[in-house]
Short mmCIF file of C-alpha atoms and ligand atoms in Angstrom, two decimals:
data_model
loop_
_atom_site.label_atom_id
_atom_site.label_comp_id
_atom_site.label_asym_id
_atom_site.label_seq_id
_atom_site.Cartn_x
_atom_site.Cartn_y
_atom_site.Cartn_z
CA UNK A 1 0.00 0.00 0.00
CA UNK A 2 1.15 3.08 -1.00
CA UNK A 3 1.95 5.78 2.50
CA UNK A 4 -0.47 8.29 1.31
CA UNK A 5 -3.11 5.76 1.37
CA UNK A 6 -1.92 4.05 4.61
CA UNK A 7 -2.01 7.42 6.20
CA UNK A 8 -5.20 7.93 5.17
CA UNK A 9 -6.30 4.74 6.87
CA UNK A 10 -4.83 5.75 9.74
CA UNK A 11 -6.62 8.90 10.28
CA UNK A 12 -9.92 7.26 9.49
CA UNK A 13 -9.38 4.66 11.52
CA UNK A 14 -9.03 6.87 14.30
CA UNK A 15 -11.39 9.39 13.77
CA UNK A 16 -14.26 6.74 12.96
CA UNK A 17 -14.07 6.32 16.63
CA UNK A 18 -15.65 10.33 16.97
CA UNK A 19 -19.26 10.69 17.64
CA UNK A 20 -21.63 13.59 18.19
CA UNK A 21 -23.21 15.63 15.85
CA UNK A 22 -26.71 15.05 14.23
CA UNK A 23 -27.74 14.09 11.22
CA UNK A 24 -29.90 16.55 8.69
CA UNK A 25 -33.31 15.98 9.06
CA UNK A 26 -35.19 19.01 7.62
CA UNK A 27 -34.56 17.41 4.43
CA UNK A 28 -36.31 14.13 5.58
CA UNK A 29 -34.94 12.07 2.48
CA UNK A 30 -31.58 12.82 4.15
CA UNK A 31 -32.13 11.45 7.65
CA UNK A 32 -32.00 7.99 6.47
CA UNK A 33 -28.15 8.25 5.91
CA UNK A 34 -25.84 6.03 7.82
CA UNK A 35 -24.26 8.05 10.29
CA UNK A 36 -21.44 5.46 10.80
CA UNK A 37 -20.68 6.45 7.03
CA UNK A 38 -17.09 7.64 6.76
CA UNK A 39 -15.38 8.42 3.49
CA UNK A 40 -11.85 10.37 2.88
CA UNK A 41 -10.64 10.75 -0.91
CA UNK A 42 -7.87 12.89 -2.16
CA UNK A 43 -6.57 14.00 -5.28
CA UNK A 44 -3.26 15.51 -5.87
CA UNK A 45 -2.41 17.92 -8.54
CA UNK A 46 -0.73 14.69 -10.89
CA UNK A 47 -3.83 12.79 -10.73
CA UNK A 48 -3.44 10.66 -8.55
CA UNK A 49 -6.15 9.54 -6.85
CA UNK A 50 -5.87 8.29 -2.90
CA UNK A 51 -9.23 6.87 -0.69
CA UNK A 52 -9.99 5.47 2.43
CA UNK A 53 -13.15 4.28 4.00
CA UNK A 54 -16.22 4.78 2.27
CA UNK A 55 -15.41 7.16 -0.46
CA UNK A 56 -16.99 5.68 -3.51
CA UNK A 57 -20.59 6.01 -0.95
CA UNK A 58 -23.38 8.48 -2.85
CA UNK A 59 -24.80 11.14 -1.75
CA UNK A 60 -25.72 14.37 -2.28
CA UNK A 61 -24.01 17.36 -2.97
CA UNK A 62 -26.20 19.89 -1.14
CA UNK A 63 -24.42 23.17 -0.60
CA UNK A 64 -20.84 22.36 -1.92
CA UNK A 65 -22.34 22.35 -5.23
CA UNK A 66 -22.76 26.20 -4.54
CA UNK A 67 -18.46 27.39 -5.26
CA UNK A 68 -18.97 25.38 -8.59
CA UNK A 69 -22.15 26.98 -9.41
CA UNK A 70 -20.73 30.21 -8.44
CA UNK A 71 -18.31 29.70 -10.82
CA UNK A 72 -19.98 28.71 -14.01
CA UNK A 73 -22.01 32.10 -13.36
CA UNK A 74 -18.65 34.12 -12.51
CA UNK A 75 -17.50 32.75 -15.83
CA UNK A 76 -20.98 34.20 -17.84
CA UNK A 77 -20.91 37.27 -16.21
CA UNK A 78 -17.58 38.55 -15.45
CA UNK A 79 -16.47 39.87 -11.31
CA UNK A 80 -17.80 43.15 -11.71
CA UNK A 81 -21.53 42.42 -12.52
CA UNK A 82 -21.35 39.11 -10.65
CA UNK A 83 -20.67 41.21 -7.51
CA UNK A 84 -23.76 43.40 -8.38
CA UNK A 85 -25.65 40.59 -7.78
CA UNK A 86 -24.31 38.99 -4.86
CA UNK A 87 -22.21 40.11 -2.25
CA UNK A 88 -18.34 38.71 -1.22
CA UNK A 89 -18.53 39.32 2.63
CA UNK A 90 -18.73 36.58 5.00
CA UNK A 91 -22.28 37.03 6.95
CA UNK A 92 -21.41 35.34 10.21
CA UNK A 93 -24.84 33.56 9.79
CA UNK A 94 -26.36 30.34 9.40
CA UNK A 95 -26.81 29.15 6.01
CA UNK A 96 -30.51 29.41 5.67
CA UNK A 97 -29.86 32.98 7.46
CA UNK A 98 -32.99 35.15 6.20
CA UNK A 99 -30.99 38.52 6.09
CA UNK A 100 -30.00 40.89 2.16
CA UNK A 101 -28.02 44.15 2.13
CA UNK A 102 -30.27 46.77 3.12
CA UNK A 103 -31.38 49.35 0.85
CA UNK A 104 -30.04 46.83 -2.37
CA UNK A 105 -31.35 43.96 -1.42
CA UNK A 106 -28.36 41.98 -2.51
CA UNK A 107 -27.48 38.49 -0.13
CA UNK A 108 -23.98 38.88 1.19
CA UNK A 109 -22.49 36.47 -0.25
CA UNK A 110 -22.94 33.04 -2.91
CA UNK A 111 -22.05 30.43 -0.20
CA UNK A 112 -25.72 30.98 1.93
CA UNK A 113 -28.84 30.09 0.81
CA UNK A 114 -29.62 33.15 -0.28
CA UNK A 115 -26.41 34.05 -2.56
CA UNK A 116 -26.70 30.35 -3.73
CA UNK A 117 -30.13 30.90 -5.00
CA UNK A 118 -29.43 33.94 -6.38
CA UNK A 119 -26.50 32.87 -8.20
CA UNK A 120 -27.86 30.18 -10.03
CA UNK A 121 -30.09 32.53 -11.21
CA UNK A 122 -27.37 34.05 -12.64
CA UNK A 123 -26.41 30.63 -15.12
CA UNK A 124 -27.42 31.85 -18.72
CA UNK A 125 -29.75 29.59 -20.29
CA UNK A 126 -32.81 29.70 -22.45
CA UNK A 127 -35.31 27.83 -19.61
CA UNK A 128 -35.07 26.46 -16.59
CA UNK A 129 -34.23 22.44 -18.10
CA UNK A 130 -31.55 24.01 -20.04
CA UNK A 131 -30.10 25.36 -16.75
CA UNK A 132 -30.50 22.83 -14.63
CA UNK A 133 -28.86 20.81 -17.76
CA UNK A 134 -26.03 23.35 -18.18
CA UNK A 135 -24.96 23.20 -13.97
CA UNK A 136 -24.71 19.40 -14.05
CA UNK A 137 -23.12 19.54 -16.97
CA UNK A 138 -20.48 21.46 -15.28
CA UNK A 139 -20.48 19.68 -12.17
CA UNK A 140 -19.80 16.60 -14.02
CA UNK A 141 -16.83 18.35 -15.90
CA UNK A 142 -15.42 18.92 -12.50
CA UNK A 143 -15.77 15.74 -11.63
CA UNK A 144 -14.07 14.59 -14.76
CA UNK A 145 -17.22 12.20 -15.20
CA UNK A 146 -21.03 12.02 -16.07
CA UNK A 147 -23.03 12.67 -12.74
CA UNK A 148 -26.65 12.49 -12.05
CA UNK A 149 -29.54 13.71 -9.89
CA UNK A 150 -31.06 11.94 -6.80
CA UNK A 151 -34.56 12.24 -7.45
CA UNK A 152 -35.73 10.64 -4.24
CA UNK A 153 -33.53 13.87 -2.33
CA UNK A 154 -34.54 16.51 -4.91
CA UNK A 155 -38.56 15.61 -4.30
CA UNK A 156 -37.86 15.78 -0.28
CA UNK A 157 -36.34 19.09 -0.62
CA UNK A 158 -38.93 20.08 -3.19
CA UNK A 159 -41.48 18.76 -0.57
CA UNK A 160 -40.02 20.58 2.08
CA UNK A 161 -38.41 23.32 0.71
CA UNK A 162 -40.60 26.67 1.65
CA UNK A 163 -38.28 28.35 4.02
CA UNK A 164 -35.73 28.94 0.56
CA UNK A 165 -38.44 29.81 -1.35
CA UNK A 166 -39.31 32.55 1.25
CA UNK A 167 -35.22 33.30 1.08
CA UNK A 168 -36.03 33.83 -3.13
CA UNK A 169 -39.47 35.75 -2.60
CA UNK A 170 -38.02 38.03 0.05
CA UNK A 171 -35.41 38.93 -2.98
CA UNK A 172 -37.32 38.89 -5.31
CA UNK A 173 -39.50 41.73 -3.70
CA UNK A 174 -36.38 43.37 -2.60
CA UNK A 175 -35.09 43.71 -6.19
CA UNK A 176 -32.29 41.50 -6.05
CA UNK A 177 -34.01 38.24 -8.13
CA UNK A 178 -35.00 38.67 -11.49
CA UNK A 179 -36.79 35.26 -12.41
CA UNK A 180 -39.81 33.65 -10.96
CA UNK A 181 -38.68 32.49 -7.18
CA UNK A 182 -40.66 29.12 -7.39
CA UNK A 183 -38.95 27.91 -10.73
CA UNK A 184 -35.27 29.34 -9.33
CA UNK A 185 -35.77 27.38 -6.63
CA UNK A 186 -36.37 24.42 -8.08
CA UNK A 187 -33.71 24.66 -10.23
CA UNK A 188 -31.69 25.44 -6.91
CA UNK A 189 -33.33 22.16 -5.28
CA UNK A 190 -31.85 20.09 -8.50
CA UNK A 191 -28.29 21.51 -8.52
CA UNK A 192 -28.19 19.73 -4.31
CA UNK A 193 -29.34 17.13 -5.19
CA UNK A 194 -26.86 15.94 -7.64
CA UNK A 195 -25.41 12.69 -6.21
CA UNK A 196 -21.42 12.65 -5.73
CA UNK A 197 -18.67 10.54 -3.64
CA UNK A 198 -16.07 12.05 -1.94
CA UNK A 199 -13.76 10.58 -4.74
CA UNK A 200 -15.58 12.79 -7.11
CA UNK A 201 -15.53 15.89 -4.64
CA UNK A 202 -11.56 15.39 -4.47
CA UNK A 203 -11.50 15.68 -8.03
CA UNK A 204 -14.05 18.54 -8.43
CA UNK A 205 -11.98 19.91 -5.32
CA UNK A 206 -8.71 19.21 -6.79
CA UNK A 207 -9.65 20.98 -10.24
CA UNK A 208 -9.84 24.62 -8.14
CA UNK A 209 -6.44 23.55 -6.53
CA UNK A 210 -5.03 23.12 -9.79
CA UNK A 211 -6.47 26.91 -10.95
CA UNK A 212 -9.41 25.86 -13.13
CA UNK A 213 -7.55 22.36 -14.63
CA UNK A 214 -9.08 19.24 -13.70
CA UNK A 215 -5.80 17.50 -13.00
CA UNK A 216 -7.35 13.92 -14.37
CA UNK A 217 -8.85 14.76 -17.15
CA UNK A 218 -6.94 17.36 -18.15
CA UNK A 219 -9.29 19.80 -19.45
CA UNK A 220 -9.16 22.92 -18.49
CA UNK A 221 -12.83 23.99 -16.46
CA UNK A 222 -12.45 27.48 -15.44
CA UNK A 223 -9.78 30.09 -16.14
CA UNK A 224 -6.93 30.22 -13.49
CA UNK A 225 -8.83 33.58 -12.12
CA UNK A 226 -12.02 32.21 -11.52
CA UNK A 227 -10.27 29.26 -9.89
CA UNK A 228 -8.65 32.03 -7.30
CA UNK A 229 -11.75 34.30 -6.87
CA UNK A 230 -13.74 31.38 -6.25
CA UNK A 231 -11.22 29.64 -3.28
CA UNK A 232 -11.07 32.92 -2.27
CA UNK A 233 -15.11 33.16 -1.67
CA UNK A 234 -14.74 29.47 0.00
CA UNK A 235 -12.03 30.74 2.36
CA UNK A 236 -14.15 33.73 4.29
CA UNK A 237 -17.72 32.57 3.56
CA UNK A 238 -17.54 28.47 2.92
CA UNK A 239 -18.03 27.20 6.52
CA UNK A 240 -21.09 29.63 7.55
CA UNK A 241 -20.75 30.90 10.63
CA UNK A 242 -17.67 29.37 11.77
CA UNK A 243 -15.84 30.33 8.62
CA UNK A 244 -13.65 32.49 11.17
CA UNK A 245 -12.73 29.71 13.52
CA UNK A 246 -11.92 27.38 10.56
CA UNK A 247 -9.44 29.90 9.14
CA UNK A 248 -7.84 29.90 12.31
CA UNK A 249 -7.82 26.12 13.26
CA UNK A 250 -7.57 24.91 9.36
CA UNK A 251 -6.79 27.32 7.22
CA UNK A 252 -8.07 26.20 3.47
CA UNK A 253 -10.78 26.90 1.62
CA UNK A 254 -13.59 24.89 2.41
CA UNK A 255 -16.93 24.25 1.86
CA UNK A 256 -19.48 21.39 3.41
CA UNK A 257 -22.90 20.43 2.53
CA UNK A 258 -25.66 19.45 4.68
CA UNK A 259 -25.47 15.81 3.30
CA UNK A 260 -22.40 15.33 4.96
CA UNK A 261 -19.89 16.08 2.41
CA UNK A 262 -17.22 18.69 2.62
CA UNK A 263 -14.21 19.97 0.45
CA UNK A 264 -10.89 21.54 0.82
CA UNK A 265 -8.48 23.24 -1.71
CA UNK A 266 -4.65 22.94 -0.89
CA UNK A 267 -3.61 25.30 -3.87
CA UNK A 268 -1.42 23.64 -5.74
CA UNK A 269 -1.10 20.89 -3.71
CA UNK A 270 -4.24 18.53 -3.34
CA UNK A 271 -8.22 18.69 -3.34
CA UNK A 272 -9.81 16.57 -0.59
CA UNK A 273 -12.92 15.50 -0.07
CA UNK A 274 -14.54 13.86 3.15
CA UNK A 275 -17.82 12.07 3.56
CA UNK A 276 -19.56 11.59 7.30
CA UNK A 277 -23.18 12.48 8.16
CA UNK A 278 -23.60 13.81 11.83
CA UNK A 279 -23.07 17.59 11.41
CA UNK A 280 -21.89 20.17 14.06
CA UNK A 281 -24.44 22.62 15.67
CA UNK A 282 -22.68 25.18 12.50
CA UNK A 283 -23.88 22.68 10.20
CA UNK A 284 -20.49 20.93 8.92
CA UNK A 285 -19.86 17.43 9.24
CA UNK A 286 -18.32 16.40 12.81
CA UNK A 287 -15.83 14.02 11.71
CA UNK A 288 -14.81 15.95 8.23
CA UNK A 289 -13.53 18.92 10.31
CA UNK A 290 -12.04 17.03 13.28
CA UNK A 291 -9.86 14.90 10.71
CA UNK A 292 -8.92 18.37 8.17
CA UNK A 293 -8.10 20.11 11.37
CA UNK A 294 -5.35 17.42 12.07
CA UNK A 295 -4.09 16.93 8.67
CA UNK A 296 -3.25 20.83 8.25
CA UNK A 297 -1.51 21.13 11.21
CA UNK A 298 0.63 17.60 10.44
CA UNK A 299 1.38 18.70 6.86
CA UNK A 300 1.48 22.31 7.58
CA UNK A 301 -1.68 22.96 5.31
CA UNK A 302 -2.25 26.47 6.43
CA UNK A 303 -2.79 28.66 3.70
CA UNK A 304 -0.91 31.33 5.68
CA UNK A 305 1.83 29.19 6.84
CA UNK A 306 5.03 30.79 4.67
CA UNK A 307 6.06 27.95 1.59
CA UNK A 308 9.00 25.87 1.66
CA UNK A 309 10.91 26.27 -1.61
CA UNK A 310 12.34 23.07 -1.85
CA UNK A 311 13.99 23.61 -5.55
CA UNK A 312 16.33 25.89 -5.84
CA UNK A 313 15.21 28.51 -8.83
CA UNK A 314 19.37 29.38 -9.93
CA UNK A 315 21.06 26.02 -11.32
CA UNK A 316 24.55 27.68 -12.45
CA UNK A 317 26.08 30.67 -13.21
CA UNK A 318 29.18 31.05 -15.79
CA UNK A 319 31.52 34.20 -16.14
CA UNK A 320 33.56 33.23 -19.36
CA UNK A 321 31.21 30.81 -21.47
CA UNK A 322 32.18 29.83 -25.13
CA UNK A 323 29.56 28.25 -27.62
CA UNK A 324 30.26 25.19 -28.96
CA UNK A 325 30.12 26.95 -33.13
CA UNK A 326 33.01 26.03 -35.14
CA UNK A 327 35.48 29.28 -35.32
CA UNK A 328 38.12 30.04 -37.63
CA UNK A 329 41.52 30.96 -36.11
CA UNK A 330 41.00 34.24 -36.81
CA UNK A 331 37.95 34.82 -35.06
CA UNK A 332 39.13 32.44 -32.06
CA UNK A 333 41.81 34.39 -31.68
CA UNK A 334 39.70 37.42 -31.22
CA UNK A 335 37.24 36.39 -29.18
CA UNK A 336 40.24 35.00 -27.03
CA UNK A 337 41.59 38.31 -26.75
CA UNK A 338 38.48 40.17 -26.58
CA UNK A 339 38.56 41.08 -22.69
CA UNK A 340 34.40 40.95 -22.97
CA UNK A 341 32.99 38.41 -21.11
CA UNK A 342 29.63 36.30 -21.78
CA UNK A 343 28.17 35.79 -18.23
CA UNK A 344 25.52 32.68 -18.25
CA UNK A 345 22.89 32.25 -15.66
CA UNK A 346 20.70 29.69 -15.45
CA UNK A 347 17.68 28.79 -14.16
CA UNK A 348 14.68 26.20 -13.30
CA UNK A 349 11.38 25.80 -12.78
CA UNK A 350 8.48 27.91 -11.98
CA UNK A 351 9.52 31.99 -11.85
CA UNK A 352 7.35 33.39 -9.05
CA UNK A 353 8.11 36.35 -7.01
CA UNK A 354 10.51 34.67 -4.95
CA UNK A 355 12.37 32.84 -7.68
CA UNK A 356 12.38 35.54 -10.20
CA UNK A 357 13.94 37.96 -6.70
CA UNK A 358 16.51 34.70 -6.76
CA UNK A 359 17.53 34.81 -10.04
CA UNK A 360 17.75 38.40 -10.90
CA UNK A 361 20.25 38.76 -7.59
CA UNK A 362 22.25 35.66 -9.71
CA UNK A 363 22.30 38.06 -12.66
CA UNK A 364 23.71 40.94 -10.93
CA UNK A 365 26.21 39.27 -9.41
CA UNK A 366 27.43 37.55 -12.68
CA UNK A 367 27.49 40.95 -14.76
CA UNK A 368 30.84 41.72 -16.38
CA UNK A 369 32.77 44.26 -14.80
CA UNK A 370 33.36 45.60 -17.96
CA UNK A 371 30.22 45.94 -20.98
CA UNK A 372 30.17 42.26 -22.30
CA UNK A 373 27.05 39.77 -22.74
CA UNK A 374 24.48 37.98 -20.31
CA UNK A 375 22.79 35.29 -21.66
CA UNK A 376 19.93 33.78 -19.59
CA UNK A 377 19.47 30.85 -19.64
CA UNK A 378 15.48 30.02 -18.87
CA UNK A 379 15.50 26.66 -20.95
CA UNK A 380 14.88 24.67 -17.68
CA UNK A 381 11.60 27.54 -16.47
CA UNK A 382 8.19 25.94 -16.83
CA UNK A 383 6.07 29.15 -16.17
CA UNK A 384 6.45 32.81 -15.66
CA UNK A 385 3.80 34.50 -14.21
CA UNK A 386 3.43 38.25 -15.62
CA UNK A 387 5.04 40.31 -12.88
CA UNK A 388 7.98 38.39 -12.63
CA UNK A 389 8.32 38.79 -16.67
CA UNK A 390 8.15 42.23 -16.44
CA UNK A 391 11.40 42.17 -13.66
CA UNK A 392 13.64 40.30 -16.37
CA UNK A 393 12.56 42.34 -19.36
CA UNK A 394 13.35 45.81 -17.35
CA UNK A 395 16.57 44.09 -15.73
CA UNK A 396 17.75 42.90 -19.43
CA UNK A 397 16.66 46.50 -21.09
CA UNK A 398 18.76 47.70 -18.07
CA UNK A 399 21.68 45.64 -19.38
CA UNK A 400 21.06 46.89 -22.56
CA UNK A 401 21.34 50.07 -21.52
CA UNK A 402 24.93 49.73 -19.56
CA UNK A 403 26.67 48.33 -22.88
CA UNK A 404 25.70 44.98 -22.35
CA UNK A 405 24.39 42.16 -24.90
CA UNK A 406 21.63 40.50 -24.28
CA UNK A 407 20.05 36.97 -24.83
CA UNK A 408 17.40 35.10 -23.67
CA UNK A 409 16.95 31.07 -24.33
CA UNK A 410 13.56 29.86 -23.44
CA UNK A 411 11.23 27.05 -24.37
CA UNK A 412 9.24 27.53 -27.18
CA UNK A 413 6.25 28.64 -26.27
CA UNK A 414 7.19 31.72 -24.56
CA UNK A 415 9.71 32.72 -27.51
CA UNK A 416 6.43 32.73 -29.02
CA UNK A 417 5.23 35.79 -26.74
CA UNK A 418 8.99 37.80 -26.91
CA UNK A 419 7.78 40.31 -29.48
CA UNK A 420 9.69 43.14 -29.23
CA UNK A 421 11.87 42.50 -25.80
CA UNK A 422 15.19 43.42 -25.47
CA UNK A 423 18.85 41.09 -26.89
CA UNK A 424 18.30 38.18 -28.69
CA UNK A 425 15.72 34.90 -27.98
CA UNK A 426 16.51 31.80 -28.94
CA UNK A 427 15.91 28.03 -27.39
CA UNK A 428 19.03 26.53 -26.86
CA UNK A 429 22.11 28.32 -23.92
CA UNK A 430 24.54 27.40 -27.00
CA UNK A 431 22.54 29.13 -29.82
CA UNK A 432 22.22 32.09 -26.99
CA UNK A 433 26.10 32.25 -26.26
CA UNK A 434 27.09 32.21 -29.98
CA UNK A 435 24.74 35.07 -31.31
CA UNK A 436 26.85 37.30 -28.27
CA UNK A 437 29.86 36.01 -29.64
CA UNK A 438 28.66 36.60 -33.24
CA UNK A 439 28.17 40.34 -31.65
CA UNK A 440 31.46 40.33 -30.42
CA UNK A 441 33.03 39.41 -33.69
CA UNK A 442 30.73 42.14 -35.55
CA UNK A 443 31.99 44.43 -33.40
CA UNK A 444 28.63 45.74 -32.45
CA UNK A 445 27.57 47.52 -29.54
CA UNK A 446 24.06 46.37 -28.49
CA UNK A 447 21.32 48.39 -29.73
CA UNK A 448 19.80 50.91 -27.06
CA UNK A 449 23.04 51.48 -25.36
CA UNK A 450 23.48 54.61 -24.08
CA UNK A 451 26.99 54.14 -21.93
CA UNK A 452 29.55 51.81 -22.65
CA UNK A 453 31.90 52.84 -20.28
CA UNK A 454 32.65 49.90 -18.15
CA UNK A 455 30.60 49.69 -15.21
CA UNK A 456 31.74 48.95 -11.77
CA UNK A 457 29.18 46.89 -9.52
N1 LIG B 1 -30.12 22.10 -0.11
C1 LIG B 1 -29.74 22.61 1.17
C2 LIG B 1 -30.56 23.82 1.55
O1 LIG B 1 -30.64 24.72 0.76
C3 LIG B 1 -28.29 22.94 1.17
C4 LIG B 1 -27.81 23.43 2.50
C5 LIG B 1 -26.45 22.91 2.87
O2 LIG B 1 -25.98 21.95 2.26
O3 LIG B 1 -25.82 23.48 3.77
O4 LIG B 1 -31.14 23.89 2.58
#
């Protein structure tokens, strides 16, 4: 057995043992669950796919259906009109709270009842089948596979359901819901009771983790932005009223469902999913939170605990390379004699803030005394987020600027975006190295530079 797994089965085993907590019962359907039911799954960011207990158990998806549906509507209407309609502050109330901004109307935010209605009023769609099509539809892409309704759940809510119908008449009088509150909240009822394991929550969970990419499919759900905004709505408002205290004790974007499921987000690390029935008097699952709260403090989970950087970002630095081109004696002879230097840094990995910080201090210190040629070497980089692009360009325009040649090797697909940006940008260190020593042998002076007196660090 493989130690994630066997540490999984650990921590069920011992939290099994917890009682306490009741079971939902205002949706009567749902007070028939096992409350000895205990599922963990987790899915990291390769795929892989780790369970223990009873994590392939169905049920439904109640209220942590409401991030995904908050996201399919973030991506029709865009953050700014999105927030028209429904607040991003966390209420401090119970999920079924009966409270809307006064004066607008608008609930405070898309994880209560309220905002949840709301915001799947916001899904475009011609009629209410097409909607109700269109959310599981997405849930399912989450998921990575076909899901389906409970209909035996969906006609107890339905049955017993008046108390979020009030929530959508109350806003619909109040100006805040467009569309008939009866059919909105049916639609609402349907998009609950969409039946899910915690297997398939890991991966639904697991796809925000990975910014919007569903890490075993590999199709890309959301955009990377509504990935964040949406972990970021999960992180103040997911857990209701104790959304405070679980920041504190947990610290990861959460959300549970009154069916017993609940979901975290380790960005860029793992999505998990739990599955047990008896819920806390805040209405998330008893054993779910005891066994998150001990798995973020052993693994350091907390969002606001600083990251280890494990890799380092700057793999070598050279102060005298030579390309491996074919020179006559003539030319080797001057390039021998030519006191300019071609400094070489190189890097790996992702450039972040921190790395980029790392490997622009590299690039200083391995400047030429004298104008010569830097050649960075980013063939080894797997993604550079904007800000730290705009940090190399204005540190190799700098370079530029002192006397000094510039070049840039890269993978392909972000020579692809180097339109216009200062030196040379090739793919290979070698191809990089010889178009400064081409320079050299030219007898050029790099474009754009204004002193080429040497320059003394
Ligand atoms: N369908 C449930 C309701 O609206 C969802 C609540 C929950 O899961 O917390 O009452």
């Amino acid at each position: 057995m493989d130690p994630v797994t066997e540490s999984l089965n650990e921590l069920h085993r011992r939290i099994s043992a917890l009682t306490g907590g009741e079971v939902a019962s205002y949706i009567p359907k749902l007070a028939q669950a096992d409350p000895d039911d205990f599922g963990i799954a987790i899915t990291s960011m390769s795929g892989h796919r780790y369970q223990a207990g009873k994590a392939d158990t169905a049920f439904t998806i109640q209220s942590v259906s409401k991030p995904f549906v908050y996201a399919l509507a973030l991506t029709d209407l865009g953050p700014d009109e999105m927030l028209r309609h429904v607040g991003a502050e966390p209420s401090g109330e119970a999920f079924n709270a009966i409270s809307l901004e006064p004066g607008t109307g608008r609930p405070a935010n898309p994880m209560v009842n309220a905002g949840a209605i709301a915001t799947t009023a916001l899904v475009k769609a011609a009629d209410p089948a097409a909607r109700s099509a269109r959310i599981l539809g997405w849930l399912s892409a989450f998921a990575g596979r076909p899901l389906d309704h409970d209909e035996d759940v969906y006609a107890s809510e339905a049955a017993s359901g008046d108390r979020n119908r009030a929530l959508a008449y109350l806003m619909r009088s109040a100006g805040s819901l467009e569309d008939d509150p009866y059919s909105v909240t049916d639609t609402y009822f349907r998009q609950c009771s969409v039946r899910v394991t915690a297997a398939d929550l890991a991966v639904m969970a697991a796809t925000l983790a990975k910014g919007g990419l569903n890490p075993v499919t590999g199709e890309r759900v959301v955009s990377q932005d509504v990935a964040v905004r949406t972990l970021a709505v999960m992180a103040t408002c997911g857990m209701y009223d104790g959304a405070g205290q679980w920041l504190l004790n947990v610290g990861l974007p959460a959300k549970s469902g009154v069916a017993g499921g609940l979901i975290a987000a380790s960005p860029g690390r793992f999505g998990i999913a739990l599955y047990s029935t008896p819920l806390d008097t805040e209405g998330n699952p008893v054993r779910a939170v005891a066994a998150l709260t001990e798995m973020s403090e052993r693994f350091s989970l907390h969002l606001m605990h600083a990251p280890v950087h494990l890799t380092t970002t700057v793999t070598d630095t050279v102060h005298a390379a030579r390309s491996s081109r074919a020179r006559d004696s003539a030319q080797a002879a001057v390039l021998d004699r030519d006191p300019r230097r071609i400094a070489v840094v190189g890097a790996q990995g992702d450039l972040e803030f921190t790395e980029t910080e790392q490997l622009l201090n590299a690039v200083v210190r391995a400047t030429p005394a004298t104008p010569g040629a830097m050649v960075l070497d980013l063939t080894a980089v797997t993604g550079i987020s904007p800000g730290p692009a705009t940090m190399i360009i204005a540190t190799l325009a700098d370079l530029q600027r002192r006397g000094h040649h510039v070049a840039i090797a890269l993978q392909q697909p972000f020579l692809d975006q180097a339109d216009g940006h200062p030196g040379s940008w090739t793919t290979t260190r070698d191809d990089a190295v010889a178009w400064c020593e081409d320079r050299f042998l030219s007898g050029e002076h790099p474009v754009g530079a204004q002193d080429i007196a040497p320059h003394s660090q």
